XYZ file of C-alpha atoms in Angstrom:
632
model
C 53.112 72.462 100.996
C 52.698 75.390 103.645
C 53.155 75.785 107.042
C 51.023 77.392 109.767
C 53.798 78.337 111.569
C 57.136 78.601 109.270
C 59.251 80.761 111.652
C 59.724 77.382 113.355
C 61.617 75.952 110.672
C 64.489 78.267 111.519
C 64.779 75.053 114.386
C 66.332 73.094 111.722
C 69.426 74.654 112.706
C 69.247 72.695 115.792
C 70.578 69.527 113.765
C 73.810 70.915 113.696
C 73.968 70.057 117.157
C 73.923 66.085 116.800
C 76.234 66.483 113.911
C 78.730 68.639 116.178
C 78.566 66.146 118.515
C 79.560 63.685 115.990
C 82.296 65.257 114.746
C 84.176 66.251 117.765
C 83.569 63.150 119.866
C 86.923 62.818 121.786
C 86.565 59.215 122.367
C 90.363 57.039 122.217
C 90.517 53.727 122.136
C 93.789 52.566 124.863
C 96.198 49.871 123.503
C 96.386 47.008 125.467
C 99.449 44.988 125.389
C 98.651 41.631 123.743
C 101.716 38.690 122.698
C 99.562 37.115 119.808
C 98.863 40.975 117.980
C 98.811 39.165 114.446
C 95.621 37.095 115.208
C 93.363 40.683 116.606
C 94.299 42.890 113.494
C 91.573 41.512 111.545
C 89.100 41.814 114.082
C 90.149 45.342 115.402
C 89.743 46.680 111.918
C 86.398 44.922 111.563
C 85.242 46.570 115.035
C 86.364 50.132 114.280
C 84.276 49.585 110.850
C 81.395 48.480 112.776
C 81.384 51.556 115.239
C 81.820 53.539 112.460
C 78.545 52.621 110.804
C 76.951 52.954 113.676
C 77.727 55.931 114.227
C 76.720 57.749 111.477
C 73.060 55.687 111.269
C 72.861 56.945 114.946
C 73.579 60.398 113.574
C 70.973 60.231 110.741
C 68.412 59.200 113.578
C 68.873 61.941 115.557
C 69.105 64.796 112.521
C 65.487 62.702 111.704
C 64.401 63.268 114.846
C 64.963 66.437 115.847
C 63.637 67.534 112.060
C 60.121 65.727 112.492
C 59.861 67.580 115.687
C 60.890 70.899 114.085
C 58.532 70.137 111.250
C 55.403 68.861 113.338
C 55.275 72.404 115.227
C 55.646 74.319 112.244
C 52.529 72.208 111.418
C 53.047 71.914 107.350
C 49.516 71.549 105.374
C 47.778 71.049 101.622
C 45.325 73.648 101.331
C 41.802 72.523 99.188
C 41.598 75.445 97.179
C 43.384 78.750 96.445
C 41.387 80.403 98.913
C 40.930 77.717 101.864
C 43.797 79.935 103.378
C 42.504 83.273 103.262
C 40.188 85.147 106.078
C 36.234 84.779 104.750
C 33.317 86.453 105.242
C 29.884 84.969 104.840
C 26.650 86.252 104.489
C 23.967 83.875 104.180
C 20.656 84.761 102.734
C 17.543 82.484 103.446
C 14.517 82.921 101.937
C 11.255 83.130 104.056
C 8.752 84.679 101.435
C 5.586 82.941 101.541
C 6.344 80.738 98.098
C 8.841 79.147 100.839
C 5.827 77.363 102.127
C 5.786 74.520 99.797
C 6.250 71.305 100.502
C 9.944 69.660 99.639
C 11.037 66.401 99.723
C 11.111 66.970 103.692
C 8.758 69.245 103.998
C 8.146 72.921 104.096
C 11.073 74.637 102.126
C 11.808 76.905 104.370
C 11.239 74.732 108.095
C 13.487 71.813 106.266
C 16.318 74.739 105.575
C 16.613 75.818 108.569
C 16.543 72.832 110.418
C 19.361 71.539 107.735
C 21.726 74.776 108.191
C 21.343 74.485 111.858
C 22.340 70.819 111.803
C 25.107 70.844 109.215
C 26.831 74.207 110.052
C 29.863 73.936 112.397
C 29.466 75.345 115.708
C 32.239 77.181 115.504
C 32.046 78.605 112.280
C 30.689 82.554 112.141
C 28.714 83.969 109.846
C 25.783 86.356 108.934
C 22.248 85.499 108.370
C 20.000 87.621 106.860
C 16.341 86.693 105.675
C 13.356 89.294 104.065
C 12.445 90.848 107.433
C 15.806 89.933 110.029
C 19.274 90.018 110.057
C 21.474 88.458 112.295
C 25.202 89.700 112.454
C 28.223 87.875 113.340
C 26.673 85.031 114.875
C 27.123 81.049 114.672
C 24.966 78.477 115.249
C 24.649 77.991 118.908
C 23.380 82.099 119.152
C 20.720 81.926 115.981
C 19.296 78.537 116.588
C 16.307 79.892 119.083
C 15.553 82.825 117.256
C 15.604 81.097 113.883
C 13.600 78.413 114.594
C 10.788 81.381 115.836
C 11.059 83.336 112.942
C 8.362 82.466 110.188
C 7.585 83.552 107.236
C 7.499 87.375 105.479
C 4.907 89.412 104.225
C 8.086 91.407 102.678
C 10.059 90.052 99.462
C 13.586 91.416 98.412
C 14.396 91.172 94.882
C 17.750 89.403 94.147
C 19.166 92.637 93.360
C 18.341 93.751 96.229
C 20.146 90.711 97.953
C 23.081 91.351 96.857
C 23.605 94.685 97.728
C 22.237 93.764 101.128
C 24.847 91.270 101.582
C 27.451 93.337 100.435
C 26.587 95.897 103.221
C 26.623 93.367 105.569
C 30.026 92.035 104.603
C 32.125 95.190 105.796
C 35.864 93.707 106.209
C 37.712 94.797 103.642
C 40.631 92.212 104.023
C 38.686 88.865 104.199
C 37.813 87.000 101.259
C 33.549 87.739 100.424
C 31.275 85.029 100.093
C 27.486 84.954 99.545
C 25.287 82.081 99.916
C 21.429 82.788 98.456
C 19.049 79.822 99.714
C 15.800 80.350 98.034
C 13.307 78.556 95.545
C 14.428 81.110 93.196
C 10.901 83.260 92.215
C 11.110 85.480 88.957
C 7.981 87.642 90.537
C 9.611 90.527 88.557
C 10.205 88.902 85.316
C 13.859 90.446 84.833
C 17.095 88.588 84.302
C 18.926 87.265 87.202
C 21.334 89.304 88.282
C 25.424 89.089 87.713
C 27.124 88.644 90.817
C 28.886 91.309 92.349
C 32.597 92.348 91.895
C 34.990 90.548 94.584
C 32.486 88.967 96.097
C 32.073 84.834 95.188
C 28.594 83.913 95.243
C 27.005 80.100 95.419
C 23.339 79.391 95.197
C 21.152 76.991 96.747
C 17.835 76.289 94.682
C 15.245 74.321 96.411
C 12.805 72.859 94.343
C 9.094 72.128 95.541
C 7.453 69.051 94.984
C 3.751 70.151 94.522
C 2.760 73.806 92.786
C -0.930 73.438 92.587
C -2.624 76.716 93.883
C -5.579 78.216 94.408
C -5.322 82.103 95.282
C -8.118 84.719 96.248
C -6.504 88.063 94.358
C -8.253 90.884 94.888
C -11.935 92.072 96.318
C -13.805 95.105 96.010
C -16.730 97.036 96.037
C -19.056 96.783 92.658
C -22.269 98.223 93.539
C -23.538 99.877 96.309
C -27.148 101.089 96.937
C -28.060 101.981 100.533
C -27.742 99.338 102.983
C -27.113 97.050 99.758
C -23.549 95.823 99.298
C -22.131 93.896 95.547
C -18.672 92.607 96.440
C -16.413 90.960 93.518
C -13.737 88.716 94.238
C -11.574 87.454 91.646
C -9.561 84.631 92.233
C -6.859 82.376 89.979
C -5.039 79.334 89.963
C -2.156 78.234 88.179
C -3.672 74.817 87.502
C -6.795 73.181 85.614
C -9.188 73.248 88.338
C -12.575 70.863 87.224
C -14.639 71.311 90.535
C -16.319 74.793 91.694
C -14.118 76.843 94.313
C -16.085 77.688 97.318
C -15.426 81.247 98.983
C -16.691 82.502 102.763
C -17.211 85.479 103.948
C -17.314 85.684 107.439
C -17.726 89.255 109.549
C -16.902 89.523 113.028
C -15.880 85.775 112.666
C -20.157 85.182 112.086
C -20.906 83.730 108.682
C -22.309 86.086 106.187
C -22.105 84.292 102.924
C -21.244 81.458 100.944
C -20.911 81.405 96.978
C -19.284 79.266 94.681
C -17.481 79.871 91.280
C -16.028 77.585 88.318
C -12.659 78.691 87.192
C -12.227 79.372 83.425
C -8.914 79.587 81.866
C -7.410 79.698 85.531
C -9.124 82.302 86.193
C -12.999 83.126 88.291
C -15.143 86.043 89.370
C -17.225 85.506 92.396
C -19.962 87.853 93.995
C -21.624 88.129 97.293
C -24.799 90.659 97.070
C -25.118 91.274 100.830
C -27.769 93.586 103.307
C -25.478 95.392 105.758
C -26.767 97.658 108.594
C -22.934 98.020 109.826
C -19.409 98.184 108.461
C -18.097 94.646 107.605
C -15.139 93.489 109.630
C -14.253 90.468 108.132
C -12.684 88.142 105.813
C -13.308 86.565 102.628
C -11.480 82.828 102.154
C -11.294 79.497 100.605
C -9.987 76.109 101.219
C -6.725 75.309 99.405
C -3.696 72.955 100.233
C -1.138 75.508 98.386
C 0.197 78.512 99.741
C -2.124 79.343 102.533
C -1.083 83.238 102.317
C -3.444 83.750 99.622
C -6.270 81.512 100.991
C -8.011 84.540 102.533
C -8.611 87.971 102.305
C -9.295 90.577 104.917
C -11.425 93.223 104.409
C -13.016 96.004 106.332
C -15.660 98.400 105.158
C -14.929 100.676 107.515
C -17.720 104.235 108.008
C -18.630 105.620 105.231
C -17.371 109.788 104.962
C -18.640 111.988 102.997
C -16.101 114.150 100.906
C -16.511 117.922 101.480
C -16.754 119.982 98.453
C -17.189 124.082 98.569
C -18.420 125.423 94.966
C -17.302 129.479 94.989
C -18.930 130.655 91.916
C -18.841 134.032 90.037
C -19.776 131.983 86.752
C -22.201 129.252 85.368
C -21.391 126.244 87.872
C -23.901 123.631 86.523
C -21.322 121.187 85.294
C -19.592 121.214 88.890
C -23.448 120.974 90.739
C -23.914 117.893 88.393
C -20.427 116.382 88.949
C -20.801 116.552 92.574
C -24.439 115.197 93.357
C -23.743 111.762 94.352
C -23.688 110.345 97.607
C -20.140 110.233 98.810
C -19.937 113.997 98.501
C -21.237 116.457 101.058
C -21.603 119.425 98.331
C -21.884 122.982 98.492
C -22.449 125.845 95.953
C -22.809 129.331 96.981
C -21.920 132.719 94.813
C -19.106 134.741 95.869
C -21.313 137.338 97.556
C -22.503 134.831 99.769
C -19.663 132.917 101.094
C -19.774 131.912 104.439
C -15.913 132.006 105.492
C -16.663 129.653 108.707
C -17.545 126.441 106.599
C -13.689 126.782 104.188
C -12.125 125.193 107.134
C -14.088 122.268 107.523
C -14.198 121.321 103.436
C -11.932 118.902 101.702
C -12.234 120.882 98.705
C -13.005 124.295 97.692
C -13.094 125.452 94.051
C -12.828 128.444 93.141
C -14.906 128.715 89.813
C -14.189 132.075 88.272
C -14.577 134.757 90.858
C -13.315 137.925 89.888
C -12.243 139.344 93.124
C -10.792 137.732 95.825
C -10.786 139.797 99.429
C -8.073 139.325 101.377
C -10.281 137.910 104.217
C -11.637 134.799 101.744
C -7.467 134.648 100.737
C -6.638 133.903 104.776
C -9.148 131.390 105.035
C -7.977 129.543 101.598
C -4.185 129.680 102.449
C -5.465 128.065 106.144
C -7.428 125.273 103.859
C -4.517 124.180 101.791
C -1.663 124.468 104.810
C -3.699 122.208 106.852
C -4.306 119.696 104.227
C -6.931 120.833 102.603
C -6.875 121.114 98.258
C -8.054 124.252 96.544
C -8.891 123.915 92.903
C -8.275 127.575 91.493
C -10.577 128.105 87.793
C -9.394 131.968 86.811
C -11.440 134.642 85.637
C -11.003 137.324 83.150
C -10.638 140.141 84.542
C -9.579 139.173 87.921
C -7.664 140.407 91.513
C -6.962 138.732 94.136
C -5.480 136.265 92.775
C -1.782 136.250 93.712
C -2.127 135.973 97.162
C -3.637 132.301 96.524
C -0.644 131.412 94.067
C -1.540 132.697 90.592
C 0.260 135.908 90.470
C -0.198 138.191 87.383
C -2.994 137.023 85.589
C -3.380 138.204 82.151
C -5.367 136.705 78.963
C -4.489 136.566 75.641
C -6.539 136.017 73.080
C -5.032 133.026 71.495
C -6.718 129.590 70.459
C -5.065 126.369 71.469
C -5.649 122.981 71.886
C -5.301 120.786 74.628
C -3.606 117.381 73.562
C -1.092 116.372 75.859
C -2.391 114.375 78.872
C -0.164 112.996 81.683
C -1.133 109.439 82.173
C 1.442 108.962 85.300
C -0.508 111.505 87.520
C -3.045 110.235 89.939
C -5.930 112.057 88.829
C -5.807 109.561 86.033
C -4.644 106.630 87.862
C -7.555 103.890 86.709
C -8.787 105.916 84.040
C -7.232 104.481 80.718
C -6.788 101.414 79.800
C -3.724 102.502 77.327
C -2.549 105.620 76.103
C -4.479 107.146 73.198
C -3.656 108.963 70.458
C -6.654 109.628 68.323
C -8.656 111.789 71.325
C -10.797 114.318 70.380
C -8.872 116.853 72.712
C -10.565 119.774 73.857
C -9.585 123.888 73.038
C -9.581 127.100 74.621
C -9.825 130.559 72.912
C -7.278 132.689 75.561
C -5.525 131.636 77.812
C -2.851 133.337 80.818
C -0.076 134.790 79.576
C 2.197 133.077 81.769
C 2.108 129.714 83.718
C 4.350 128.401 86.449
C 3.773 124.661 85.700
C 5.402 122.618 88.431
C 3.314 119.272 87.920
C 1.654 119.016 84.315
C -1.293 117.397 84.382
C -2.481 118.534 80.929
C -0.795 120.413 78.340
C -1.505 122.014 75.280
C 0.245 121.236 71.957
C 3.093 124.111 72.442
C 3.689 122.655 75.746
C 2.412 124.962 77.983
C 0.144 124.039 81.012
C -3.413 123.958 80.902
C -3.971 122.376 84.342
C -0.884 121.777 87.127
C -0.834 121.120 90.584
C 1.188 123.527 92.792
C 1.580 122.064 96.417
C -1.909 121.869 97.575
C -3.554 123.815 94.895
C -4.707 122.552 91.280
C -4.493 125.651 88.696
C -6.685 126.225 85.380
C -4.436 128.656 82.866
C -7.700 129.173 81.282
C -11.550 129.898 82.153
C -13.788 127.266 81.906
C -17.313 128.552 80.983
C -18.642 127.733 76.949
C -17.914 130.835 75.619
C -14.100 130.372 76.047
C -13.721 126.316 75.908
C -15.344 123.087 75.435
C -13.185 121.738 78.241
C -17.106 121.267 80.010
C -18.118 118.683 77.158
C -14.843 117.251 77.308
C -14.413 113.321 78.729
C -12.042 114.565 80.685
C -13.788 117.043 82.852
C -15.646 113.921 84.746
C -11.609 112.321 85.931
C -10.202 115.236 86.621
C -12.520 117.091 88.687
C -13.979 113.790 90.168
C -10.699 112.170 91.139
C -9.307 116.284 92.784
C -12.105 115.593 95.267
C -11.663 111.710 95.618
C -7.640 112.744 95.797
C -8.511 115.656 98.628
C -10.016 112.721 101.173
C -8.386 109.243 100.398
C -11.432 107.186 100.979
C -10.765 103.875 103.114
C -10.525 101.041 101.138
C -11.404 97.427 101.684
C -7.820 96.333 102.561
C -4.314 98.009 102.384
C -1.124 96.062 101.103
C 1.130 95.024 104.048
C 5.062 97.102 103.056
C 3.080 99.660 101.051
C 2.622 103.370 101.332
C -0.785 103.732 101.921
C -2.121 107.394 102.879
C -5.608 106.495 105.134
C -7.610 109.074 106.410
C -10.089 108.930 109.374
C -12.625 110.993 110.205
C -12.456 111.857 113.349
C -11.067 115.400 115.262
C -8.188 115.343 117.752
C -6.190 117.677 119.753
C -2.498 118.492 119.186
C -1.468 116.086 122.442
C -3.563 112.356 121.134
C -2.612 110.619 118.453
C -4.594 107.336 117.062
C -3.043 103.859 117.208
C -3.814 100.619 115.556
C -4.630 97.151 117.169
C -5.217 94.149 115.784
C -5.819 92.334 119.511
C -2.435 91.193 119.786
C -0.034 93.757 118.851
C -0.697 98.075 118.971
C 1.252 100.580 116.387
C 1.040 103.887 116.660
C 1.950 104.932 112.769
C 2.989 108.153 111.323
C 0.285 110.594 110.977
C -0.868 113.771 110.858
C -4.038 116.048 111.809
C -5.540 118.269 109.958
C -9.227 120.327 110.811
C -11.618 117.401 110.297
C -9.979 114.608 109.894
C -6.355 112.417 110.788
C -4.541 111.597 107.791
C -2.205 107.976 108.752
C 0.613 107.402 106.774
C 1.311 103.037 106.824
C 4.468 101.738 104.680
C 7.141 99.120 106.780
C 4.924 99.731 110.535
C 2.850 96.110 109.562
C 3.772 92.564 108.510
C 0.780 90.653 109.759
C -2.110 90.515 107.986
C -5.698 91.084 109.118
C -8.446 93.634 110.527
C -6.840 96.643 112.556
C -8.904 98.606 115.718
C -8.619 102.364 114.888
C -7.657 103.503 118.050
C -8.139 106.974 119.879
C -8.117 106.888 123.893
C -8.451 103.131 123.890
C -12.193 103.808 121.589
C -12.367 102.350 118.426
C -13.426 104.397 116.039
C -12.665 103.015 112.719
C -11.355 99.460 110.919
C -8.837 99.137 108.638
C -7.591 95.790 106.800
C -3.698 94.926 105.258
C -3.235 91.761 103.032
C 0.091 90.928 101.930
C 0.952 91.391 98.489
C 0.113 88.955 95.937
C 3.084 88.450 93.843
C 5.150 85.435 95.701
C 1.419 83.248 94.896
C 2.839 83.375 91.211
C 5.191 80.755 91.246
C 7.116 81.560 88.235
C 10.897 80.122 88.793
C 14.626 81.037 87.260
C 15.473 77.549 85.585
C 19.146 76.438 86.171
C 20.415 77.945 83.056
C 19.138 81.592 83.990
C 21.237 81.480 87.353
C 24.306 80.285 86.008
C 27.138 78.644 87.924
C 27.911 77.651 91.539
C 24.553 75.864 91.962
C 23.483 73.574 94.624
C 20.412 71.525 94.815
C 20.621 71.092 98.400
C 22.151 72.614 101.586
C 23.770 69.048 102.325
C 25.501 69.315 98.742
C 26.549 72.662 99.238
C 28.435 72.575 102.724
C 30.415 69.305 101.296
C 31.692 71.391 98.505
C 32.355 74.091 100.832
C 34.449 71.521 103.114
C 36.194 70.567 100.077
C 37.341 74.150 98.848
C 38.015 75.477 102.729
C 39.271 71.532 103.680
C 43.399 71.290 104.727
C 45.393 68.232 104.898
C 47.070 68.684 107.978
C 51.046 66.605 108.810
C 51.784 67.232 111.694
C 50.769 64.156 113.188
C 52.701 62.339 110.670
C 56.177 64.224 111.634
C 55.276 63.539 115.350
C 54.843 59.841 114.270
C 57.903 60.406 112.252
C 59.875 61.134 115.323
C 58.727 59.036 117.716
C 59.748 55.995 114.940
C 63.656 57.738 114.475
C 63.706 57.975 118.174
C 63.305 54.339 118.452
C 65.453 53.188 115.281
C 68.690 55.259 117.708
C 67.636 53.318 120.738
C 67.532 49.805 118.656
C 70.824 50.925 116.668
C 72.593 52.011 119.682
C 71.512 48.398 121.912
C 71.994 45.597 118.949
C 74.198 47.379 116.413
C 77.702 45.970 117.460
């Protein structure tokens, strides 16, 4: 037994007043004078025996008495558990990922969870909240219930990981006892183990458990052909059920129907195409009719105007293989000799390549440096002999006249993002017969088989060690001339795509000129960001990564003039609907938020006396006043 307030027991020293009393009572009885004193012996001694008793059961009451009151304001209790005593901290962590959407027993998972928390918390009990997108600190029910019942569901998803250490942030007092409560349907989009909980810190989990997981989701769309003012998109879409009927997709632009197709899923799985005429950029959406997750029931998309990537060809060798690289339609290409090149136009390129010149005036060194400061990529192919060449970031050029072969390729860097399927082993690598005597390789792209660079990327700038034309290397009839030199120019303009992900990085540029004082801004009719950006000669380049978590079709902004479209989709990764089972999340499991909070009352419940002892009291009190009015 314990006691909320135990200094009070130092009042039991209060009985010894009663008993003092007792004790020191200086009550005489006075003789009276009597002739028959034989006959009132007896009864005298049978009186004083009488008072006696009642005397001491009067004491008893009263020592009773006054220790039920001394005991009821010390307020003695049973704790539940070992910690129902201790100060606690909890942080409470609700799912609202889109997989949340799923009907329960009672509905959507996540609506019937938060109408359950707010109706079975105590309103006086404090807590934090925190979900994917919000977090509410130090709160209780009566301060979250408005803005809880308006919050809805994320495009962003927090690994449980990623939970925990949120939580453990959140719960900053170092002297209360920790406590973490994860209510979620329990999604393994990342295929790891569930994590351990962390040190000091008790953790229970809630697992709610949907009732129906048939789904139908649109995946991806792109481009797959186009010709002029004719447009192939491909859609591929999944489900995670046997579906025996055709799936019908839309596609709607500027909310006017455009097309209608149908596909039959085969393993799960279903490509659809929509071979379209367009005289203007699509602003649209492609989407289907499913009663699953409705997240992944459409798909914005935005074609957005087509640019043309700038490419400047500064040749003092052969430059076929770069004329024939560059003649499609999405680049704006320009070859000139060295003699000839018109300094005026470097600005305006996305990429200029230097292809062998062997001198480089410190005029045509200005105008590069400008290129590549404000944004612009240089692609530098060395000649033998050269000058020049140091004031452009290859200082000290000098061949030697040594074979070697190229056969170390790094698959991580962009220019071969898309490019191989897996890594091979059994290329037939290409070889150079000299190369530069020293290299200053910051970022490898390709190596040779002693280690050294063949190709790197400094800043801006992409860097041959070696010369390029036939006599020296076969790097020309090479497969992996067309990547590389393809994807520097692709790389030096990132070309809008049909749709962004939503809590992605994304690097967007828009071709448009500003001055130093406007910036762009993005409006989807409802809400306007202005996201991080930055403009270079000919065009703004936007940086998007947390600024959006609503998908659709955004107005490019500049002056209140649209000038461009861009689309975000949320991810698709919580459409998977992969789950931990009960075994991979271990102990302290719940199946509902009801079952939970009961076991929580149990552990934090106390068994409270201190009625009892004032019941106690009030019953001694009244045993003295019967003792003291019939006890003769």
């Amino acid at each position: 037994m314990l006691f909320k307030n135990p200094i009070i027991l130092y009042g039991l020293f209060f009985l010894i007043v009663p008993i003092i009393v007792h004790l020191f009572q200086l009550r005489k009885f006075s003789k009276v004078a009597f002739t028959n004193v034989a006959f009132l012996k007896p009864l005298i001694n049978q009186t004083r025996k009488s008072r006696q008793l009642k005397k001491w059961l009067t004491l008893l009451a009263r020592c009773l008495t006054v220790a039920c009151i001394v005991f009821a304001f010390a307020q003695p209790f049973l704790p539940g558990s070992n910690t129902a005593t201790q100060e606690k901290q909890t942080a409470i962590y609700l799912d609202n990922s889109y997989s949340m959407e799923l009907n329960g027993k009672n509905g959507p998972l996540y609506k019937n969870a938060t109408s359950q928390l707010l109706e079975k918390l105590s309103a006086d009990r404090v807590f934090t909240l925190f979900t994917n997108d919000k977090v509410f600190a130090n709160t209780n029910r009566q301060q979250i219930t408005n803005d809880l019942l308006a919050n809805t569901y994320s495009t962003e998803s927090l690994s449980f990981n990623q939970i925990q250490l949120k939580a453990s942030s959140l719960l900053d007092d170092k002297n209360a006892a920790k406590e973490i409560i994860i209510i979620s349907d329990f999604q393994n989009t990342t295929g790891v183990n569930f994590p351990d909980t962390l040190q000091n810190i008790k953790r229970e989990l809630v697992k709610l458990e949907p009732q129906e997981m048939n789904n139908i989701s649109i995946d991806t769309a792109f481009v797959a052909n186009q010709s002029g003012s004719s447009l192939k998109l491909q859609v591929d879409i999944s489900a995670n059920y046997e579906v025996n009927e055709p799936v019908t997709l839309t596609l709607e632009n500027n909310t006017i129907l455009l097309a209608k197709t149908s596909v039959l899923l085969e393993n799960q799985n279903g490509t659809a195409y929509f071979d379209i005429e367009i005289d203007e950029p699509i602003i649209g959406k492609i989407y289907i009719e499913d009663k699953g997750i409705s997240f992944d029931n459409e798909l914005f998309i935005s074609t957005g105007t087509k640019q043309k990537i700038k490419v400047l060809s500064i040749n003092g060798a052969d430059s076929n293989f770069l004329d024939r690289l560059y003649n499609e339609d999405q680049f704006d290409y320009l070859s000139v000799k060295e003699r000839d090149v018109n300094y005026n136009l470097i600005k305006d390129q996305n990429l200029v390549i230097i292809n062998e010149v062997g001198n480089i005036p410190a005029s045509l060194s200005i105008e590069l440096n400008k290129l590549t400061k404000n944004g612009g990529f240089l692609v530098v192919i060395p000649s033998s002999p050269s000058s020049g060449y140091e004031t452009i970031g290859l200082a000290g050029i000098e061949y030697n006249d040594v074979s070697k072969k190229i056969t170390q390729i790094n698959f991580n860097h962009p220019l071969f993002k898309g490019v191989f399927n897996k890594r091979v082993s059994n290329f037939q690598y290409p070889n150079v017969k000299s190369v530069l005597k020293s290299t200053n390789a910051i970022d490898p792209i390709l190596k040779y088989e002693d280690g050294s660079s063949f190709l790197y990327k400094n800043q801006n700038t992409y860097i041959f060690t070696s010369s390029l034309n036939l006599e020296n290397s076969n790097f020309q009839n090479s497969p992996l001339i067309v990547p590389v030199l393809y994807n520097m120019a692709v790389n030096a303009l990132p070309i809008s795509q049909l749709y962004y992900e939503l809590n992605s990085s994304n690097a967007i540029a828009v071709n448009t000129d500003i001055n130093q004082d406007q910036i762009v801004s993005l409006s989807n009719g409802i809400t306007e960001v202005i996201p991080r950006q930055q403009a270079f000669d000919n065009y703004v380049l936007i940086t998007t990564g947390q600024d959006f978590s609503t998908a659709g079709n955004y107005d490019v902004l500049l002056k209140e003039e649209k000038i461009s479209n861009i689309s975000f989709n949320a991810k698709r990764q919580e459409n998977k609907l992969n789950y931990y089972s009960n075994t991979d999340l271990g102990g302290n499991l719940s199946v509902s938020i009801d079952d939970l909070l009961y076991k929580l009352d149990q552990e934090e419940n106390i068994l409270s006396f201190w009625k009892y002892f004032v019941m106690g009291a009030l019953f001694f009190l009244i045993c003295e006043l019967l003792i003291l009015k019939f006890l003769k």
